[in-house]
Coordinates of N, CA, C and O in Angstrom, one line a residue:
Q10 N 0.8 -1.2 0.0 CA 0.0 0.0 0.0 C 0.9 1.2 0.0 O 1.9 1.3 0.7
V11 N 0.5 2.2 -0.7 CA 1.2 3.5 -0.9 C 0.7 4.5 0.2 O -0.5 4.6 0.4
R12 N 1.6 5.2 0.8 CA 1.3 6.3 1.7 C 2.1 7.5 1.2 O 3.2 7.4 0.8
L13 N 1.4 8.7 1.3 CA 2.0 9.9 0.8 C 2.1 11.0 1.9 O 1.2 11.1 2.7
M14 N 3.2 11.7 1.9 CA 3.3 12.8 2.9 C 4.0 14.0 2.3 O 5.1 13.9 1.8
E15 N 3.3 15.1 2.4 CA 3.9 16.3 1.8 C 4.7 17.1 2.8 O 4.5 17.1 4.0
S16 N 5.6 17.9 2.2 CA 6.4 18.8 3.1 C 6.9 19.9 2.2 O 6.8 19.9 0.9
G17 N 7.4 21.0 2.8 CA 8.1 22.1 2.1 C 7.2 23.3 2.0 O 7.7 24.3 1.4
G18 N 6.0 23.3 2.5 CA 5.2 24.5 2.5 C 5.7 25.6 3.4 O 6.6 25.4 4.2
G19 N 5.1 26.8 3.3 CA 5.5 27.9 4.1 C 5.0 29.2 3.6 O 4.1 29.2 2.7
S20 N 5.5 30.3 4.1 CA 5.1 31.6 3.7 C 6.2 32.2 2.9 O 7.4 32.1 3.2
V21 N 5.8 32.8 1.8 CA 6.8 33.4 0.9 C 6.2 34.7 0.3 O 5.0 34.8 0.1
Q22 N 7.1 35.6 0.0 CA 6.6 36.9 -0.6 C 6.2 36.6 -2.1 O 6.8 35.7 -2.7
A23 N 5.3 37.4 -2.6 CA 5.0 37.2 -4.0 C 6.2 37.4 -4.9 O 7.1 38.3 -4.6
G24 N 6.3 36.6 -5.9 CA 7.5 36.6 -6.7 C 8.6 35.6 -6.3 O 9.6 35.3 -7.0
G25 N 8.4 35.0 -5.1 CA 9.4 34.1 -4.5 C 9.1 32.7 -5.0 O 8.3 32.4 -5.9
S26 N 9.9 31.7 -4.5 CA 9.9 30.4 -4.9 C 9.8 29.4 -3.7 O 10.2 29.7 -2.6
L27 N 9.2 28.3 -4.0 CA 9.1 27.2 -3.0 C 9.2 25.9 -3.7 O 8.7 25.8 -4.9
T28 N 9.7 24.8 -3.1 CA 9.7 23.5 -3.6 C 9.0 22.6 -2.7 O 9.4 22.5 -1.5
L29 N 8.0 21.9 -3.1 CA 7.2 21.0 -2.3 C 7.7 19.6 -2.6 O 8.1 19.2 -3.7
T30 N 7.7 18.7 -1.5 CA 8.1 17.4 -1.7 C 7.0 16.4 -1.2 O 6.3 16.7 -0.2
C31 N 6.8 15.4 -2.0 CA 5.8 14.3 -1.6 C 6.6 13.0 -1.4 O 7.0 12.4 -2.4
T32 N 6.7 12.6 -0.2 CA 7.5 11.4 0.1 C 6.5 10.2 0.1 O 5.5 10.2 0.7
V33 N 7.0 9.2 -0.6 CA 6.2 8.0 -0.8 C 6.7 6.9 0.1 O 8.0 6.7 0.2
S34 N 5.9 6.2 0.8 CA 6.3 5.1 1.7 C 5.4 3.9 1.4 O 4.3 4.0 0.8
G35 N 5.8 2.8 2.0 CA 5.0 1.6 1.7 C 5.6 0.9 0.5 O 6.8 0.9 0.3
D36 N 4.7 0.5 -0.4 CA 5.2 -0.1 -1.6 C 5.5 1.0 -2.6 O 4.5 1.6 -3.2
T37 N 6.7 1.3 -2.8 CA 7.1 2.5 -3.7 C 7.4 2.1 -5.1 O 7.6 2.9 -6.0
N38 N 7.3 0.8 -5.4 CA 7.6 0.3 -6.8 C 6.4 0.4 -7.6 O 5.4 -0.4 -7.4
P39 N 6.4 1.2 -8.7 CA 5.2 1.3 -9.5 C 4.8 0.0 -10.3 O 3.7 -0.2 -10.7
N40 N 5.8 -0.9 -10.4 CA 5.6 -2.2 -11.1 C 4.8 -3.1 -10.2 O 4.2 -4.1 -10.7
T41 N 4.7 -2.8 -8.9 CA 4.0 -3.7 -8.0 C 2.8 -2.9 -7.3 O 1.8 -3.6 -7.0
N42 N 2.9 -1.6 -7.1 CA 1.8 -0.9 -6.5 C 0.8 -0.4 -7.4 O -0.3 0.0 -7.0
G43 N 1.1 -0.5 -8.7 CA 0.1 -0.2 -9.7 C -0.2 1.3 -9.9 O -1.1 1.7 -10.7
V44 N 0.6 2.2 -9.3 CA 0.4 3.6 -9.5 C 0.9 4.0 -10.9 O 2.0 3.7 -11.3
H45 N 0.0 4.6 -11.6 CA 0.3 5.0 -13.0 C 0.5 6.5 -13.1 O 1.3 7.0 -14.0
F46 N -0.1 7.3 -12.2 CA 0.1 8.8 -12.3 C 0.0 9.4 -10.9 O -0.6 8.8 -10.0
M47 N 0.7 10.5 -10.7 CA 0.7 11.2 -9.4 C 0.4 12.7 -9.8 O 0.7 13.2 -10.9
A48 N -0.1 13.4 -8.8 CA -0.4 14.8 -9.1 C -0.3 15.6 -7.8 O -0.4 15.1 -6.7
W49 N -0.2 16.9 -8.0 CA -0.4 17.9 -7.0 C -1.7 18.6 -7.2 O -2.0 19.1 -8.3
F50 N -2.5 18.7 -6.1 CA -3.7 19.4 -6.1 C -3.6 20.6 -5.2 O -2.7 20.7 -4.3
R51 N -4.5 21.6 -5.3 CA -4.5 22.8 -4.5 C -5.9 23.1 -4.0 O -6.8 23.0 -4.8
Q52 N -6.0 23.3 -2.7 CA -7.3 23.7 -2.1 C -7.2 25.0 -1.5 O -6.5 25.2 -0.4
A53 N -7.8 26.0 -2.1 CA -7.8 27.4 -1.5 C -9.1 27.6 -0.7 O -10.1 27.0 -1.0
P54 N -9.0 28.4 0.3 CA -10.3 28.7 1.1 C -11.4 29.1 0.2 O -11.3 30.1 -0.6
G55 N -12.5 28.5 0.4 CA -13.7 28.9 -0.4 C -13.7 28.5 -1.8 O -14.6 28.9 -2.6
K56 N -12.7 27.8 -2.2 CA -12.6 27.4 -3.6 C -12.6 25.9 -3.8 O -12.3 25.1 -2.9
K57 N -13.0 25.4 -5.0 CA -13.0 24.0 -5.2 C -11.5 23.5 -5.4 O -10.7 24.2 -5.9
R58 N -11.3 22.3 -4.9 CA -9.9 21.7 -5.1 C -9.6 21.5 -6.6 O -10.5 21.1 -7.3
E59 N -8.4 21.9 -7.0 CA -8.1 21.9 -8.4 C -6.7 21.2 -8.6 O -5.8 21.2 -7.7
V60 N -6.6 20.5 -9.7 CA -5.3 19.9 -10.0 C -4.4 20.9 -10.5 O -4.7 21.8 -11.3
V61 N -3.2 20.9 -10.0 CA -2.1 21.9 -10.4 C -1.2 21.3 -11.4 O -0.8 21.9 -12.4
A62 N -0.7 20.0 -11.1 CA 0.3 19.4 -12.0 C 0.2 17.9 -11.9 O -0.1 17.4 -10.8
V63 N 0.4 17.2 -13.0 CA 0.3 15.8 -13.1 C 1.6 15.2 -13.6 O 2.2 15.8 -14.6
Q64 N 2.1 14.1 -13.1 CA 3.3 13.4 -13.6 C 2.9 12.0 -13.8 O 2.5 11.3 -12.9
V65 N 3.0 11.5 -15.0 CA 2.8 10.1 -15.3 C 4.1 9.4 -14.9 O 5.2 9.7 -15.3
V66 N 3.9 8.4 -14.0 CA 5.0 7.6 -13.5 C 5.8 6.9 -14.5 O 5.2 6.4 -15.5
L67 N 7.1 6.9 -14.4 CA 8.0 6.2 -15.3 C 7.8 6.8 -16.8 O 7.9 6.0 -17.7
S68 N 7.6 8.0 -16.8 CA 7.3 8.7 -18.1 C 7.7 10.2 -18.0 O 7.9 10.7 -16.9
T69 N 7.9 10.8 -19.1 CA 8.2 12.3 -19.1 C 6.9 13.1 -19.3 O 6.9 14.3 -19.4
I70 N 5.8 12.4 -19.3 CA 4.5 13.1 -19.6 C 4.1 13.9 -18.3 O 4.0 13.3 -17.2
T71 N 3.8 15.1 -18.5 CA 3.3 16.0 -17.5 C 2.2 16.8 -18.0 O 2.0 17.1 -19.2
R72 N 1.4 17.3 -17.1 CA 0.3 18.2 -17.4 C 0.2 19.3 -16.3 O 0.4 19.0 -15.2
Y73 N -0.2 20.5 -16.7 CA -0.2 21.7 -15.8 C -1.6 22.4 -16.0 O -2.1 22.5 -17.1
A74 N -2.0 23.0 -14.9 CA -3.1 23.9 -14.9 C -2.7 25.2 -15.7 O -1.5 25.6 -15.6
D75 N -3.5 25.8 -16.4 CA -3.2 27.0 -17.2 C -2.6 28.1 -16.2 O -1.7 28.8 -16.6
S76 N -3.1 28.1 -15.0 CA -2.7 29.2 -14.1 C -1.3 29.1 -13.6 O -0.7 30.0 -13.1
V77 N -0.7 27.9 -13.8 CA 0.7 27.7 -13.2 C 1.7 27.3 -14.3 O 2.9 27.3 -14.0
R78 N 1.2 27.1 -15.5 CA 2.1 26.6 -16.6 C 3.2 27.7 -16.8 O 2.9 28.9 -16.9
G79 N 4.4 27.3 -16.9 CA 5.5 28.2 -17.1 C 6.1 28.7 -15.8 O 7.2 29.2 -15.8
R80 N 5.4 28.5 -14.7 CA 5.9 28.9 -13.4 C 6.2 27.7 -12.5 O 7.1 27.7 -11.6
F81 N 5.5 26.6 -12.6 CA 5.6 25.4 -11.8 C 6.2 24.3 -12.6 O 6.0 24.2 -13.8
N82 N 7.0 23.4 -11.9 CA 7.5 22.3 -12.6 C 7.4 21.0 -11.7 O 7.8 21.1 -10.5
V83 N 6.8 20.0 -12.2 CA 6.6 18.7 -11.5 C 7.6 17.7 -11.9 O 8.0 17.7 -13.1
S84 N 8.2 17.0 -11.0 CA 9.1 16.0 -11.3 C 9.1 14.8 -10.3 O 8.5 15.0 -9.2
R85 N 9.6 13.7 -10.7 CA 9.5 12.5 -9.8 C 10.9 11.8 -9.8 O 11.5 11.7 -10.9
D86 N 11.3 11.4 -8.7 CA 12.6 10.7 -8.6 C 12.2 9.2 -8.7 O 11.6 8.6 -7.9
N87 N 12.6 8.6 -9.8 CA 12.3 7.2 -10.1 C 12.9 6.2 -9.1 O 12.5 5.1 -9.0
A88 N 14.0 6.7 -8.4 CA 14.7 5.8 -7.5 C 13.9 5.5 -6.3 O 13.8 4.3 -5.8
D89 N 13.2 6.5 -5.7 CA 12.4 6.3 -4.5 C 10.9 6.7 -4.6 O 10.2 6.6 -3.6
G90 N 10.5 7.2 -5.8 CA 9.2 7.6 -6.0 C 8.8 9.0 -5.5 O 7.6 9.4 -5.6
T91 N 9.7 9.7 -4.9 CA 9.4 11.1 -4.4 C 8.9 12.0 -5.5 O 9.5 12.0 -6.6
L92 N 7.9 12.7 -5.3 CA 7.3 13.7 -6.2 C 7.6 15.1 -5.7 O 7.5 15.4 -4.5
Y93 N 8.0 15.9 -6.7 CA 8.4 17.3 -6.3 C 7.5 18.3 -7.1 O 7.0 18.0 -8.2
L94 N 7.4 19.5 -6.5 CA 6.7 20.6 -7.2 C 7.5 21.8 -7.0 O 7.6 22.4 -5.9
Q95 N 8.3 22.3 -8.0 CA 9.0 23.5 -7.9 C 8.1 24.6 -8.4 O 7.6 24.6 -9.5
M96 N 8.0 25.6 -7.5 CA 7.1 26.7 -7.8 C 7.9 28.0 -7.8 O 8.6 28.3 -6.8
T97 N 7.8 28.7 -8.9 CA 8.5 30.0 -9.0 C 7.5 31.1 -9.3 O 6.4 30.9 -9.7
N98 N 8.0 32.4 -9.1 CA 7.2 33.5 -9.4 C 5.8 33.4 -8.8 O 4.8 33.6 -9.4
L99 N 5.8 33.0 -7.5 CA 4.5 32.8 -6.8 C 3.7 34.0 -6.7 O 4.2 35.1 -6.6
K100 N 2.4 33.8 -6.8 CA 1.4 34.8 -6.7 C 0.5 34.6 -5.6 O 0.3 33.5 -5.1
A101 N -0.3 35.6 -5.2 CA -1.2 35.5 -4.0 C -2.2 34.4 -4.3 O -2.7 33.7 -3.4
D102 N -2.6 34.3 -5.6 CA -3.6 33.3 -5.9 C -3.1 31.8 -5.8 O -3.9 30.9 -5.9
D103 N -1.8 31.7 -5.6 CA -1.3 30.3 -5.4 C -1.4 29.9 -4.0 O -1.1 28.7 -3.6
T104 N -1.9 30.7 -3.1 CA -2.1 30.4 -1.7 C -3.1 29.2 -1.6 O -4.1 29.2 -2.2
G105 N -2.8 28.3 -0.7 CA -3.7 27.2 -0.4 C -3.0 26.0 0.2 O -1.8 26.1 0.4
T106 N -3.7 25.0 0.4 CA -3.2 23.7 0.9 C -2.9 22.8 -0.3 O -3.8 22.6 -1.2
Y107 N -1.6 22.4 -0.4 CA -1.2 21.6 -1.6 C -1.2 20.1 -1.1 O -0.5 19.8 -0.1
L108 N -1.9 19.3 -1.9 CA -2.0 17.9 -1.6 C -1.4 17.1 -2.8 O -1.6 17.4 -3.9
C109 N -0.7 16.0 -2.3 CA -0.1 15.0 -3.3 C -1.1 13.8 -3.4 O -1.7 13.5 -2.3
A110 N -1.3 13.3 -4.5 CA -2.2 12.2 -4.7 C -1.7 11.2 -5.8 O -0.9 11.6 -6.7
S111 N -2.1 10.0 -5.7 CA -1.7 9.0 -6.7 C -2.9 8.2 -7.2 O -3.9 8.0 -6.5
G112 N -2.8 7.8 -8.4 CA -3.9 7.0 -9.0 C -3.4 5.9 -9.9 O -2.2 5.9 -10.3
R113 N -4.3 5.0 -10.2 CA -3.9 3.8 -11.0 C -4.6 3.9 -12.3 O -3.9 3.6 -13.4
T114 N -5.8 4.2 -12.4 CA -6.6 4.2 -13.7 C -7.5 5.4 -13.7 O -7.7 6.1 -12.7
G115 N -7.9 5.7 -14.9 CA -8.8 6.9 -15.0 C -8.2 8.1 -15.7 O -7.1 8.0 -16.2
Q116 N -8.9 9.2 -15.7 CA -8.4 10.4 -16.3 C -7.4 11.1 -15.4 O -7.7 11.3 -14.2
W117 N -6.3 11.5 -15.9 CA -5.2 12.1 -15.1 C -5.7 13.4 -14.4 O -5.3 13.8 -13.3
L118 N -6.6 14.2 -15.1 CA -7.0 15.4 -14.6 C -8.3 15.4 -13.8 O -8.9 16.4 -13.4
D119 N -8.8 14.1 -13.6 CA -10.1 14.0 -12.9 C -9.7 13.6 -11.4 O -9.1 12.5 -11.2
E120 N -10.2 14.4 -10.5 CA -9.9 14.2 -9.1 C -10.4 12.8 -8.7 O -9.7 12.1 -7.8
K121 N -11.4 12.3 -9.2 CA -12.0 11.0 -8.8 C -11.1 9.8 -9.2 O -11.3 8.7 -8.7
S122 N -10.1 10.1 -10.0 CA -9.1 9.0 -10.4 C -8.1 8.7 -9.3 O -7.4 7.7 -9.4
Y123 N -8.0 9.6 -8.4 CA -6.9 9.5 -7.4 C -7.5 8.9 -6.1 O -8.5 9.3 -5.5
R124 N -6.7 7.8 -5.7 CA -7.2 7.0 -4.6 C -6.4 7.2 -3.3 O -7.0 6.9 -2.2
V125 N -5.2 7.6 -3.4 CA -4.4 7.8 -2.2 C -4.0 9.2 -2.1 O -3.5 9.8 -3.1
W126 N -4.2 9.8 -0.9 CA -3.9 11.3 -0.7 C -3.0 11.5 0.5 O -3.1 10.8 1.5
G127 N -2.2 12.5 0.4 CA -1.5 13.0 1.6 C -2.4 13.9 2.4 O -3.5 14.2 2.0
Q128 N -1.8 14.4 3.5 CA -2.5 15.3 4.4 C -2.4 16.8 3.9 O -3.3 17.6 4.3
G129 N -1.5 17.1 3.1 CA -1.4 18.4 2.6 C -0.3 19.3 3.3 O 0.0 19.0 4.5
T130 N 0.2 20.3 2.6 CA 1.1 21.3 3.2 C 0.6 22.7 2.8 O 0.2 22.9 1.6
Q131 N 0.7 23.6 3.7 CA 0.1 24.9 3.5 C 1.2 25.8 2.8 O 2.3 25.9 3.2
V132 N 0.7 26.5 1.7 CA 1.5 27.5 1.1 C 0.8 28.8 1.2 O -0.4 28.9 0.8
T133 N 1.5 29.8 1.7 CA 0.9 31.2 1.8 C 1.8 32.2 1.1 O 3.0 32.3 1.4
V134 N 1.2 32.8 0.1 CA 2.0 33.8 -0.7 C 1.5 35.2 -0.2 O 0.4 35.6 -0.4
L135 N 2.5 36.0 0.3 CA 2.2 37.3 0.9 C 2.3 38.4 -0.2 O 3.2 38.3 -1.0
P136 N 1.4 39.3 -0.3 CA 1.4 40.3 -1.3 C 2.6 41.3 -1.2 O 3.2 41.4 -0.1

């Protein structure tokens, strides 16, 4: 079974950068755990949870929300399964709780495709 834990959140001035880390534990081998894709989601107060970036496991395929494309970069360490989200030129609208999730089947951009979730890490961008 896969377990996910996020870290790296914090407060940063607008225009600054942060890197989030999603540590994978349990069965980290995608050949046995069946994880096909992983993603970062964002939950802002009063807003619907949205997908920010997707990484297809053991692939270079990525997808980004329009609001973060060109500023955020998702990557995965194939050695241990750790998922990263490098965030640059942060804006106030990027504020929220960032959650890591993994899925086996379904649409990469559909939240319902993700079965395992972390607890989240808070990112606050100050104006």
